[in-house]
Short mmCIF file of C-alpha atoms and ligand atoms in Angstrom, two decimals:
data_model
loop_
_atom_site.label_atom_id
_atom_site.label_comp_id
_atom_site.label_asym_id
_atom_site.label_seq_id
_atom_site.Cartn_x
_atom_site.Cartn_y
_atom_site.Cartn_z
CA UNK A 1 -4.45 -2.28 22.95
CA UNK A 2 -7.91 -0.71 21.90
CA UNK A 3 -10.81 -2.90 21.77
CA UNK A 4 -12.25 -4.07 18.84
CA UNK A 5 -15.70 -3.16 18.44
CA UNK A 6 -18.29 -4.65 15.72
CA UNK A 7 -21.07 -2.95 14.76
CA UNK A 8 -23.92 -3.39 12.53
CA UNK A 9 -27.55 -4.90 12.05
CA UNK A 10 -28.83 -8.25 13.68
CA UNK A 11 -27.84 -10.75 11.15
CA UNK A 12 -24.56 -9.09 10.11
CA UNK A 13 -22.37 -11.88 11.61
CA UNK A 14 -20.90 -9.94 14.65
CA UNK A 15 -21.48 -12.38 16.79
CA UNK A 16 -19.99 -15.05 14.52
CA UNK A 17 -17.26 -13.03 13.21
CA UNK A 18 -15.99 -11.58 16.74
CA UNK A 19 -15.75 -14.98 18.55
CA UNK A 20 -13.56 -15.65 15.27
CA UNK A 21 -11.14 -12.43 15.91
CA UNK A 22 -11.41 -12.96 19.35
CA UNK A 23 -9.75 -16.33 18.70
CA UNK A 24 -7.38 -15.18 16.18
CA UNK A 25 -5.83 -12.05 18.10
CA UNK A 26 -6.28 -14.42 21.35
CA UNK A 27 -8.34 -12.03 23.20
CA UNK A 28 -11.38 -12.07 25.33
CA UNK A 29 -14.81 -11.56 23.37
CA UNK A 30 -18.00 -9.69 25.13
CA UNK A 31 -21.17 -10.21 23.07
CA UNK A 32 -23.18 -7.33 24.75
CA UNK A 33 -27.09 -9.38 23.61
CA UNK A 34 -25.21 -12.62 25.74
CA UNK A 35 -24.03 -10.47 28.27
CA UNK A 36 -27.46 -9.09 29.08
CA UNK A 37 -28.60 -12.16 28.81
CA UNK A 38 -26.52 -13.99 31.53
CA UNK A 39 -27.05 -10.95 34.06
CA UNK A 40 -31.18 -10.81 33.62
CA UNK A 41 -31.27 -14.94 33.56
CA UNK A 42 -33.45 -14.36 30.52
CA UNK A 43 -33.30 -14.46 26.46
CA UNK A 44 -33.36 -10.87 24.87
CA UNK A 45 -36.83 -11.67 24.10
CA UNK A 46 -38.20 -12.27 27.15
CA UNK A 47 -36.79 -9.41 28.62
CA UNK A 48 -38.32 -7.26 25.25
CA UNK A 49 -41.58 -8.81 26.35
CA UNK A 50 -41.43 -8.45 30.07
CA UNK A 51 -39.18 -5.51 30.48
CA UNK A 52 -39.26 -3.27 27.68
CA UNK A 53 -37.38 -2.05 25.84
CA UNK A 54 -36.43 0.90 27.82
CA UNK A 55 -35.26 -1.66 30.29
CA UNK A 56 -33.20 -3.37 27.45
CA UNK A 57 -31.47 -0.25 26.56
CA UNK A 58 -30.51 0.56 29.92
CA UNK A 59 -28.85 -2.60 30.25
CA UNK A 60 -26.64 -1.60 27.02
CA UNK A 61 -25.91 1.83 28.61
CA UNK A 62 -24.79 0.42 32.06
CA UNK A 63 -22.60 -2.58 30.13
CA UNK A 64 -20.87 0.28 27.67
CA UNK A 65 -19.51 2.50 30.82
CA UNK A 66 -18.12 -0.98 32.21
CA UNK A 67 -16.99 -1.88 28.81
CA UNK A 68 -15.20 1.23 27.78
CA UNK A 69 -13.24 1.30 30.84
CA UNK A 70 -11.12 -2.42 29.43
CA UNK A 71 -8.98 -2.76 26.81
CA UNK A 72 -7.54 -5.81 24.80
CA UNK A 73 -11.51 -6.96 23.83
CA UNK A 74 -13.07 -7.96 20.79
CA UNK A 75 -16.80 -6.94 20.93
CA UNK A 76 -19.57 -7.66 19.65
CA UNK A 77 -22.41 -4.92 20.15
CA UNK A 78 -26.39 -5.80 20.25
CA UNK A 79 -28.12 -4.13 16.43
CA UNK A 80 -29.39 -1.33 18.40
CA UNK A 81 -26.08 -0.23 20.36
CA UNK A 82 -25.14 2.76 18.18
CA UNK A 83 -28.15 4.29 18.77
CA UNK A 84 -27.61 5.69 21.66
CA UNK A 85 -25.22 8.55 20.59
CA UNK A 86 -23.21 8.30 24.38
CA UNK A 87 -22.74 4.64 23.77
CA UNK A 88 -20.80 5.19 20.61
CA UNK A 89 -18.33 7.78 22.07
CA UNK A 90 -17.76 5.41 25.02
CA UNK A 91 -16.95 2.75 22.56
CA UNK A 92 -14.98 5.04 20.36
CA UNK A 93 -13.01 6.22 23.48
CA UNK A 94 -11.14 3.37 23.32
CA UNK A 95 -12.05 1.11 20.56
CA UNK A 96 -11.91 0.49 17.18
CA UNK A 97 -15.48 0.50 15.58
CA UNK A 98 -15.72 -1.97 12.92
CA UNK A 99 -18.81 -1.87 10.97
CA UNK A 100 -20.82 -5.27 9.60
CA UNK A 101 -23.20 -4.83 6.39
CA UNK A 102 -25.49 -7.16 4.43
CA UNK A 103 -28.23 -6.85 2.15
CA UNK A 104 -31.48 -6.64 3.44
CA UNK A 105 -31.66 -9.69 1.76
CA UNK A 106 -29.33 -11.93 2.94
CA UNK A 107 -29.96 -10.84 6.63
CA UNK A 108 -33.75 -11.63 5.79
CA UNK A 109 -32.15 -15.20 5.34
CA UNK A 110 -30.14 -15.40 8.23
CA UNK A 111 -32.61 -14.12 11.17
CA UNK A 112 -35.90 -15.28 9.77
CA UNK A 113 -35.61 -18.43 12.02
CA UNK A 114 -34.32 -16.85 15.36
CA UNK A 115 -37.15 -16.47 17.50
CA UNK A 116 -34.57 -14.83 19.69
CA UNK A 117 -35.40 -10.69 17.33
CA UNK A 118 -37.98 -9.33 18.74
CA UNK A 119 -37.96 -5.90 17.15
CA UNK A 120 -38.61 -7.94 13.85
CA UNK A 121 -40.94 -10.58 15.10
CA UNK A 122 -43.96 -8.32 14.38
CA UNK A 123 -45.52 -7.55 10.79
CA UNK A 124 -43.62 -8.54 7.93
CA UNK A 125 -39.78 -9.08 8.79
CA UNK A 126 -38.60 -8.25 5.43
CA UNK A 127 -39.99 -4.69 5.39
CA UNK A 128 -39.12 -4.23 9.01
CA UNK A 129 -35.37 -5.34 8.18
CA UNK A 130 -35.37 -2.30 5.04
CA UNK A 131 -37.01 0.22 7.52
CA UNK A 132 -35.03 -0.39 10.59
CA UNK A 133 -31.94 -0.39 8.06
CA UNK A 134 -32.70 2.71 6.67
CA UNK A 135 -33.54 4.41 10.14
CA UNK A 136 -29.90 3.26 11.28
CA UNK A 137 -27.60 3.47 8.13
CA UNK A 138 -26.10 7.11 9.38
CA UNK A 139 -25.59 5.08 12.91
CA UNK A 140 -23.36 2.50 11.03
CA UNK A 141 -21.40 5.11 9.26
CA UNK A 142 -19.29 5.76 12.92
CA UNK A 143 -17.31 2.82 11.91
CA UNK A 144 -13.75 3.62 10.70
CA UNK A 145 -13.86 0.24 9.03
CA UNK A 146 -17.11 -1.52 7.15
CA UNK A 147 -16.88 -4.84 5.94
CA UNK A 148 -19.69 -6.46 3.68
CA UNK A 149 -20.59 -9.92 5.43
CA UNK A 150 -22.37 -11.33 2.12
CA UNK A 151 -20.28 -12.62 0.09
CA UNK A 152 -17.22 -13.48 2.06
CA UNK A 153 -16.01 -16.34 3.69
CA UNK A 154 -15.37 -15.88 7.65
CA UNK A 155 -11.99 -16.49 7.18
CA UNK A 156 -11.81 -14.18 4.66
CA UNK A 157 -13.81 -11.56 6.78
CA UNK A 158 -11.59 -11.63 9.98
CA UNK A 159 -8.49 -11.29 7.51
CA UNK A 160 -10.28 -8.28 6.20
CA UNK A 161 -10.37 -6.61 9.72
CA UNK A 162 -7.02 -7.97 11.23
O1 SKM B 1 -29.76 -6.29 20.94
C1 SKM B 1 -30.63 -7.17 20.29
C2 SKM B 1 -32.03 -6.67 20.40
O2 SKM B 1 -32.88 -7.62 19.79
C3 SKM B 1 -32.21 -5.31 19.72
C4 SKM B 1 -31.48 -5.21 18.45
C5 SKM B 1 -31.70 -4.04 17.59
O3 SKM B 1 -32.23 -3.03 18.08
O4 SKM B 1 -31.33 -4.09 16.40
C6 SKM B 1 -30.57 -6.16 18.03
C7 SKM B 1 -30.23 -7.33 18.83
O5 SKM B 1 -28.84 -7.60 18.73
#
């Protein structure tokens, strides 16, 4: 079966929401930012910090081609994935995109504790969450499916998308 794929902003719930699915549908779930993680030995910040970005990005690029080659996964994408215009055909190849939204509001609320953002650790977070948003919105739009994380229950959420 195609995977499932969740897209969106940092502080959408993907990571929350896919482990969820993943359990539901009892299939394996790849968070891409956790991924990265375990093969650098080092938080998405650090790498940000020591790396670069560039570096970062790569990462996502190499992960995608091994990604898009399984099936049967639920996954849940780093903010920035879509970007990257080869990434989301890879993903689409065999997956079904599923997008996360929020308010800019109510992801203020969620990531303005996680040390663990650094494209929004610099400046004021709140403006940087409505720019960033605004630079990505078309990005989001590949999903064939968007579901608004705001107001909704998790529960209610995964029944949304299963
Ligand atoms: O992948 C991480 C990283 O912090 C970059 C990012 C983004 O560009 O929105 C989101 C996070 O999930």
């Amino acid at each position: 079966m195609k995977n499932i794929v969740l897209i969106g902003f940092m502080g959408t719930g993907k990571t929350v929401v896919g482990r969820r699915l993943a359990r539901r549908l009892k299939r394996e779930f790849i968070d891409t930012d956790a991924e990265i993680e375990k093969l650098m030995g080092k938080t998405v910040a650090q790498i940000f910090a020591r790396d670069g970005v560039v570096r970062f990005r790569s990462e996502e690029e190499l992960l995608v081609k091994k990604l898009a080659k399984r099936e049967d996964l639920v996954i849940a994408t780093g903010g920035g994935m879509v970007l990257n215009t080869e990434n989301l055909l890879l993903l689409k190849e065999n997956g079904i995109l599923v997008a996360l939204t929020a308010s800019p509001e109510i992801i203020y609320d969620r990531v303005r504790g996680n040390k663990n953002r650094p494209l929004l650790m610099h400046g004021d977070m709140m403006e940087k969450i409505r720019e960033l948003l605004q630079e990505r919105e078309n990005a989001y739009k590949a999903a064939e499916i968007t579901v608004d994380t705001g107001n909704s229950s998790i529960v209610e959420i995964v029944e949304q998308i299963t």
